[in-house]
Short mmCIF file of N, CA and C in Angstrom, two decimals:
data_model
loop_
_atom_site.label_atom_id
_atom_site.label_comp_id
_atom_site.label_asym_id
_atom_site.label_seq_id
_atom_site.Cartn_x
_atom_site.Cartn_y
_atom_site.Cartn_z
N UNK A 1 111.34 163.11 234.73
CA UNK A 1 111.38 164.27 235.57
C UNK A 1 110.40 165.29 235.01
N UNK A 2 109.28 165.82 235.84
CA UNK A 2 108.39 166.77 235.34
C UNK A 2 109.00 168.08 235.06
N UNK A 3 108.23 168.73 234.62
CA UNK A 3 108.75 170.21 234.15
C UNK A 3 108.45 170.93 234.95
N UNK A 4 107.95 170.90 236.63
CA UNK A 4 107.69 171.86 237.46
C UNK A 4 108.94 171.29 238.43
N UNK A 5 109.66 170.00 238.59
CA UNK A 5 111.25 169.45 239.08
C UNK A 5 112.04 170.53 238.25
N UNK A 6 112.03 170.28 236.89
CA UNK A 6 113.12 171.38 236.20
C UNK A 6 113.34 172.53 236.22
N UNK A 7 112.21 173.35 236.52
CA UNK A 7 112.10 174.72 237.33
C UNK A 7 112.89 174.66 238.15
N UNK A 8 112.73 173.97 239.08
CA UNK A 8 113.01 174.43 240.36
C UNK A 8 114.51 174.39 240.52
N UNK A 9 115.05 173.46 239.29
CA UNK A 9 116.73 173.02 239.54
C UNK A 9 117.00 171.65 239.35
N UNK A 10 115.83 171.02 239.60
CA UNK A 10 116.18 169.79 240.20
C UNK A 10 116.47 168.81 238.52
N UNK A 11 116.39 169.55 237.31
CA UNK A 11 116.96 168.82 235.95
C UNK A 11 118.33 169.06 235.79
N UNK A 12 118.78 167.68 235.81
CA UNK A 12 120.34 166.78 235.28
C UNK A 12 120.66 166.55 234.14
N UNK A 13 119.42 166.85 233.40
CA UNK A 13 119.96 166.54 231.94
C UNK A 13 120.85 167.94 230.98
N UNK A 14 121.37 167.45 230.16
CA UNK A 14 122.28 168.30 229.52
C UNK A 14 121.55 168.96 228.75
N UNK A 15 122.51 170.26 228.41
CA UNK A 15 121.79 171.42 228.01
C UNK A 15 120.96 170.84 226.10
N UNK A 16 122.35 169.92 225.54
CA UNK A 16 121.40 169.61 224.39
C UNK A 16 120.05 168.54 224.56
N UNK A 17 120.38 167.58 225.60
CA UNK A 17 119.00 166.96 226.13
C UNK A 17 117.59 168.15 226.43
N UNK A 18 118.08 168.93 227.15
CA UNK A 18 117.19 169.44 227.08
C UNK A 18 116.43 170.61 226.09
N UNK A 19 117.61 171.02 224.52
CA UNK A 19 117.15 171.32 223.66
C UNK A 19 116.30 170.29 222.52
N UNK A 20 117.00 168.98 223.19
CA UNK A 20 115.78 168.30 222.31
C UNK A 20 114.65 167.99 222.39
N UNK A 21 114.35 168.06 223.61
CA UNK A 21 112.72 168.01 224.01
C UNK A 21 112.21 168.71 223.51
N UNK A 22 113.16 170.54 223.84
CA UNK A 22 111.90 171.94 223.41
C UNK A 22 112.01 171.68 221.78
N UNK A 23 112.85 171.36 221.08
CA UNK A 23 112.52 171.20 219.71
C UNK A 23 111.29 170.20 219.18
N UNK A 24 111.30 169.04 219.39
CA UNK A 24 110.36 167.72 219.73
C UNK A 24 109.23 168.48 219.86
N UNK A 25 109.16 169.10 220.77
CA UNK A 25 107.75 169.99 221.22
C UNK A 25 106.90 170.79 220.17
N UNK A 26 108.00 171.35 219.65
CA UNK A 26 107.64 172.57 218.98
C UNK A 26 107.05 171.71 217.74
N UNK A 27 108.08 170.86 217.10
CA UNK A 27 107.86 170.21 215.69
C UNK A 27 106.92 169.36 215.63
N UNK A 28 106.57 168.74 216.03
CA UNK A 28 105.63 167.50 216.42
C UNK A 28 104.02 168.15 216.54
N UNK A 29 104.07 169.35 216.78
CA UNK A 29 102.61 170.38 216.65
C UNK A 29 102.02 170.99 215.09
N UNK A 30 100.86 171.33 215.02
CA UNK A 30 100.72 171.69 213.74
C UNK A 30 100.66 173.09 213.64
N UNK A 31 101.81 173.98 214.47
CA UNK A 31 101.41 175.39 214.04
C UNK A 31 103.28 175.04 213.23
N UNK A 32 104.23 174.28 213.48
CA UNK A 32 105.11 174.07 212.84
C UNK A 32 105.15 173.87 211.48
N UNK A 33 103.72 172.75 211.45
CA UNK A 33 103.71 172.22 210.39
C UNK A 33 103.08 173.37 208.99
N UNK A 34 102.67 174.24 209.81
CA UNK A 34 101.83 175.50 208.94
C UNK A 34 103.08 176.66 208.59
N UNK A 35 104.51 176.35 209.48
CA UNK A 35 105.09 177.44 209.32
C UNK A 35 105.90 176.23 207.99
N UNK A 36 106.06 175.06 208.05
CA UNK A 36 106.70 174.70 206.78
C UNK A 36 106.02 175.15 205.41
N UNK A 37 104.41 174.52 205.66
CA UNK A 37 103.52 174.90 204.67
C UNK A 37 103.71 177.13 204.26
N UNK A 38 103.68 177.24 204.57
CA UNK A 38 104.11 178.83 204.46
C UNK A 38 105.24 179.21 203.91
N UNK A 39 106.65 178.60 204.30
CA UNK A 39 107.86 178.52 203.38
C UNK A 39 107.49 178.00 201.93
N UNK A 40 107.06 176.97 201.60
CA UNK A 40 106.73 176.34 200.66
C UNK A 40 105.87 177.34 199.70
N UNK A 41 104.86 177.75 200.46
CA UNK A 41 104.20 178.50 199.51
C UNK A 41 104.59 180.39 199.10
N UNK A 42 105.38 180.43 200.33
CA UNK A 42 106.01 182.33 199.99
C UNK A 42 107.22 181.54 198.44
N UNK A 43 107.63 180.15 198.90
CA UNK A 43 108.52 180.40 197.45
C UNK A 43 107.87 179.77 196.37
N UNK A 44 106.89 179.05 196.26
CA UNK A 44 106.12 179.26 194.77
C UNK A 44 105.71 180.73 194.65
N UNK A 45 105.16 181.47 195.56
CA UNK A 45 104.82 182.54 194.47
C UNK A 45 105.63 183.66 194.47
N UNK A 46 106.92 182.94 194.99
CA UNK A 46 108.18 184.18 194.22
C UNK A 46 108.44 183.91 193.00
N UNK A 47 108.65 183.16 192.54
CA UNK A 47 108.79 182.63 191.01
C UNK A 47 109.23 183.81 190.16
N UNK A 48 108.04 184.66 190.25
CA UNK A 48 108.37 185.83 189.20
C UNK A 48 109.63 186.52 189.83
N UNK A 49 109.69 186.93 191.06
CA UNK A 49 110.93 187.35 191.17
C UNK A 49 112.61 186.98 191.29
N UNK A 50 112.42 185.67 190.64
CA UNK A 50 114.24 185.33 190.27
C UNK A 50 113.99 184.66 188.95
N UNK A 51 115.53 185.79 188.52
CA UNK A 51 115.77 185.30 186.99
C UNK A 51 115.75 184.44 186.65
N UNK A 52 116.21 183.46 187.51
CA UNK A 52 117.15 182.02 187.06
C UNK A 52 115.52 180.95 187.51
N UNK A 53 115.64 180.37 186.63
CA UNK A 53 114.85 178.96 187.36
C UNK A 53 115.47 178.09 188.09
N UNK A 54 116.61 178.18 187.97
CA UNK A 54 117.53 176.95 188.44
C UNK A 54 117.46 176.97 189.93
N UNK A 55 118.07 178.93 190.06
CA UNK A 55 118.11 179.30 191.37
C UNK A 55 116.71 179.09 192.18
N UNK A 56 116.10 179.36 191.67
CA UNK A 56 114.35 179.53 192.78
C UNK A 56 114.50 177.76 192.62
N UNK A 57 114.69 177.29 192.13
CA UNK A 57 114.69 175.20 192.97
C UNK A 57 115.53 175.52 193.68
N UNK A 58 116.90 175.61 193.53
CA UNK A 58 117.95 175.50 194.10
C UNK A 58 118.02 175.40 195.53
N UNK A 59 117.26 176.88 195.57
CA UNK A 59 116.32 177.90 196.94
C UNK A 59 115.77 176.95 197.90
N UNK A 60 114.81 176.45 197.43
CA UNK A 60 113.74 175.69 198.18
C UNK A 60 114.11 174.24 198.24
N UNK A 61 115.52 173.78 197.76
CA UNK A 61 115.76 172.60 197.82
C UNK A 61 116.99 172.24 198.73
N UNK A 62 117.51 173.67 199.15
CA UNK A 62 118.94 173.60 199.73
C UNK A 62 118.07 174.15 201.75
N UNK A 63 116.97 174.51 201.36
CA UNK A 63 116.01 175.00 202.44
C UNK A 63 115.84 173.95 203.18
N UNK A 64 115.09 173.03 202.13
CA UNK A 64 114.53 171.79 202.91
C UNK A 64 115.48 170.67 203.12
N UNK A 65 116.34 170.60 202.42
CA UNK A 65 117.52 169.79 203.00
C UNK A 65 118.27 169.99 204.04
N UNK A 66 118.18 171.05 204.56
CA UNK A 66 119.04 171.83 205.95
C UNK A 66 118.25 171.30 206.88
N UNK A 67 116.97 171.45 206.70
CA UNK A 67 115.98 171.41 207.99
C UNK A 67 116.06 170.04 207.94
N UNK A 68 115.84 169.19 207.22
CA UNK A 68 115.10 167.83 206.90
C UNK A 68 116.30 166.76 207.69
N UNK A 69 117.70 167.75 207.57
CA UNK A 69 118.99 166.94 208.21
C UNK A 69 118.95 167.19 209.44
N UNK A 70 118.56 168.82 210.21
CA UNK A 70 118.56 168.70 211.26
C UNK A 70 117.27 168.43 212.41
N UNK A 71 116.43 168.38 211.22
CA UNK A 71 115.05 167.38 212.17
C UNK A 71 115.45 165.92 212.06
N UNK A 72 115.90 165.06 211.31
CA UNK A 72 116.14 163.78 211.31
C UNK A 72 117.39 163.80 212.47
N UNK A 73 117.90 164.66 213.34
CA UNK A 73 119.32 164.52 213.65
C UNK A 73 118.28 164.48 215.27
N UNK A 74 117.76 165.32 215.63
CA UNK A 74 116.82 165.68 216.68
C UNK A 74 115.56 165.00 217.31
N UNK A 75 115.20 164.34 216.58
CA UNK A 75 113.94 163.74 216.35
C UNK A 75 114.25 162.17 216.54
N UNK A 76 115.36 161.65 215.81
CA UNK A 76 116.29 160.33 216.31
C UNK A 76 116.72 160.44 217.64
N UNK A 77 117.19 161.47 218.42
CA UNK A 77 118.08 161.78 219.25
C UNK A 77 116.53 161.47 220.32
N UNK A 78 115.22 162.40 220.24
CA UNK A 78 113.88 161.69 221.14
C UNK A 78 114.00 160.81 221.35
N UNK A 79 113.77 160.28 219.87
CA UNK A 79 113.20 158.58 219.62
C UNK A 79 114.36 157.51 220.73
N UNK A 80 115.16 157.68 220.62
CA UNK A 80 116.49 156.95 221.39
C UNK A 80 116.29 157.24 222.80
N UNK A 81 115.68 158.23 222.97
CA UNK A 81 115.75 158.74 224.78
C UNK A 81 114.50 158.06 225.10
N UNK A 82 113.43 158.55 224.67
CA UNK A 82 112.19 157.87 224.69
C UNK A 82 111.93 156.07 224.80
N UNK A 83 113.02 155.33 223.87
CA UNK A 83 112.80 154.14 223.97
C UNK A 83 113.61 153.88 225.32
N UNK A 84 115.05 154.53 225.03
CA UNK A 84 115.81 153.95 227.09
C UNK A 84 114.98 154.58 228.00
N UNK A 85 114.07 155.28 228.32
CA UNK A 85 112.86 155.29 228.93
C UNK A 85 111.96 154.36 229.41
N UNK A 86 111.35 153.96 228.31
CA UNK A 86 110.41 153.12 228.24
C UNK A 86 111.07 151.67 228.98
N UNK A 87 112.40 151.39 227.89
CA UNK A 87 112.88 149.82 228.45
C UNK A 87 113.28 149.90 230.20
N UNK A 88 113.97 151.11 230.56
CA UNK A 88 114.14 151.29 231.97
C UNK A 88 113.13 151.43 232.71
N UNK A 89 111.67 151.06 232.20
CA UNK A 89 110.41 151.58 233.05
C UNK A 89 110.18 150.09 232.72
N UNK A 90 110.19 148.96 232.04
CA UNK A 90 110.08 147.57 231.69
C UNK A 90 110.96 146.75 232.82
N UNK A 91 112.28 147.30 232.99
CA UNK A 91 113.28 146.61 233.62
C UNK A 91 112.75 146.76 235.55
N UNK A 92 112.24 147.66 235.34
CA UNK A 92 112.10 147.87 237.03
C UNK A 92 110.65 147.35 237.22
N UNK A 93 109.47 147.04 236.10
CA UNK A 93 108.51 146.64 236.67
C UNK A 93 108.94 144.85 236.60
N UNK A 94 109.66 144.70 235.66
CA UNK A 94 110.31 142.92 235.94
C UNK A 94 111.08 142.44 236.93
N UNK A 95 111.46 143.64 237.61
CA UNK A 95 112.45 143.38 238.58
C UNK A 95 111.46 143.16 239.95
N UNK A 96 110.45 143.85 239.57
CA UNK A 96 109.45 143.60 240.77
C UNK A 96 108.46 142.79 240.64
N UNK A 97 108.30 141.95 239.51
CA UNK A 97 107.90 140.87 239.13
C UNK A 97 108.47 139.60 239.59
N UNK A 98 109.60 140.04 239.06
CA UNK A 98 110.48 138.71 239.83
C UNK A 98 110.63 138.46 241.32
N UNK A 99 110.84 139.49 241.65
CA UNK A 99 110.79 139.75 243.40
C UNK A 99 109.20 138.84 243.79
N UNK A 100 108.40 139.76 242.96
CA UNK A 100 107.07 138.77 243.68
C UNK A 100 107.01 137.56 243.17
N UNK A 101 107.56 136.52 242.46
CA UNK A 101 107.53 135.36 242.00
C UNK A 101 108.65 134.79 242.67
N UNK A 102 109.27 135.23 242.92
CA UNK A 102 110.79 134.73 243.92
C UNK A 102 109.72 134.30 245.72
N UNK A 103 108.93 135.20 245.65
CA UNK A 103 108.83 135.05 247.13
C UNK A 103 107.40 134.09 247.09
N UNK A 104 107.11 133.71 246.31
CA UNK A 104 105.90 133.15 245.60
C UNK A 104 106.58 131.61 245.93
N UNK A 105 107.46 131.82 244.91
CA UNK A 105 108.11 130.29 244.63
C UNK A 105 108.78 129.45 246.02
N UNK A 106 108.44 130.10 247.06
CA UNK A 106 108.86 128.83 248.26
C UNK A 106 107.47 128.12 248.31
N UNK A 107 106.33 128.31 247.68
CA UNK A 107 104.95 127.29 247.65
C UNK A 107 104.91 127.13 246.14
N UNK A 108 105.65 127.45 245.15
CA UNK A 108 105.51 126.31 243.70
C UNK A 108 107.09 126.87 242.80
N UNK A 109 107.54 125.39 242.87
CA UNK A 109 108.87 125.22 242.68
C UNK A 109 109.26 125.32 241.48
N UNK A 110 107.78 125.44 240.48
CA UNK A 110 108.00 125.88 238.86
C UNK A 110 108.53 127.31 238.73
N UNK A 111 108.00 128.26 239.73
CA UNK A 111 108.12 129.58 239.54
C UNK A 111 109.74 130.05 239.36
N UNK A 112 110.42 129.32 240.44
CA UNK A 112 111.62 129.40 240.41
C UNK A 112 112.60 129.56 239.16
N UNK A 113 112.47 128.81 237.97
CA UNK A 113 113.07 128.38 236.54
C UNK A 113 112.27 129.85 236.20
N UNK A 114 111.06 130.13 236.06
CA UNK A 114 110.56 131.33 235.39
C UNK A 114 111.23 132.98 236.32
N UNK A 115 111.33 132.78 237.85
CA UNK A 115 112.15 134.31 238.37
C UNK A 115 113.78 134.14 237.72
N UNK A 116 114.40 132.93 237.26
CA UNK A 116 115.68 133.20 236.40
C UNK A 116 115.62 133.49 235.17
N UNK A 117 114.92 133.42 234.53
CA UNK A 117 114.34 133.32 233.58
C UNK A 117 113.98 135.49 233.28
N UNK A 118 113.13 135.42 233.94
CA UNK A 118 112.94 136.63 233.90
C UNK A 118 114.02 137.63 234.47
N UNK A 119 115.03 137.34 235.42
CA UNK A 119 115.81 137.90 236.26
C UNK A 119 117.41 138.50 235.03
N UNK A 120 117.33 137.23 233.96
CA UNK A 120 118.32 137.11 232.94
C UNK A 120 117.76 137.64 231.72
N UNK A 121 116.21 138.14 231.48
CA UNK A 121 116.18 139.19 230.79
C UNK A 121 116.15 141.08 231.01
N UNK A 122 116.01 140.90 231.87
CA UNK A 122 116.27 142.11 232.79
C UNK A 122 117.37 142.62 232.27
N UNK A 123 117.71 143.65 231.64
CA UNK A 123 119.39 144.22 230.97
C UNK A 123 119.70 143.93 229.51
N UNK A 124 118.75 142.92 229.21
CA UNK A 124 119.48 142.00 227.95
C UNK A 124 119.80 143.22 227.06
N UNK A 125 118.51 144.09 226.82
CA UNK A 125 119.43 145.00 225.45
C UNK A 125 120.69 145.63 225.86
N UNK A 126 121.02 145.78 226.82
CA UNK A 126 122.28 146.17 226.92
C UNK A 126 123.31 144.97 226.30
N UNK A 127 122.76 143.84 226.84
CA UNK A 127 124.54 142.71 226.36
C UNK A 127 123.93 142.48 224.66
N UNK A 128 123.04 143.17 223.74
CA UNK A 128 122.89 142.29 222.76
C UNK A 128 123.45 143.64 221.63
#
């Protein structure tokens, strides 16, 4: 569904579906990747300002573990939509494959074994 359908109303998907795209969007660009690079570097050169050494790791390690859990949480959640995408865009061009080999096969009787054939992979990741 394009993003000028979703304007208008016409998007069904749920409100976190559709926070995962705008996240996807955002992260996957390199002005993101400049705002990580920027965290990284405002806390090396705090250094001088915390007592503790322990704390300034601590800092930048409890930082990137937050994010790193909820980009791996978001970014899986694409990857998963993106592939039932793709396989549902596979299943309907086989389905019309088969259709044209079905109507094929009343002039070669091999085709027939290959439209079941193809007709019984159609869905499979679902039963596997």
């Amino acid at each position: 569904m394009g993003t000028e359908e979703a304007a208008r109303g016409g998007d069904d998907r749920s409100v976190f579906d559709r926070f995962v795209e705008s996240a996807e969007s955002v992260v996957t660009r390199a002005p993101f990747f400049l705002v990580c690079a920027g965290i990284v570097v405002a806390w090396a050169v705090s250094l001088p300002l915390w007592a503790d050494l322990k704390a300034w790791q601590v800092a930048i390690h409890t930082v990137a573990s937050v994010q790193s859990l909820l980009l791996l949480a978001l970014l899986e959640n694409a990857g998963r939509r993106a592939e039932e995408a793709s396989q549902e865009k596979l299943n309907v061009l086989a389905e019309a494959l088969a259709d044209l080999m079905e109507s094929r096969a009343r002039d070669d009787e091999r085709l027939g074994e290959s439209v079941q054939r193809l007709r019984d992979a159609v869905g499979l990741e679902d039963r596997h």
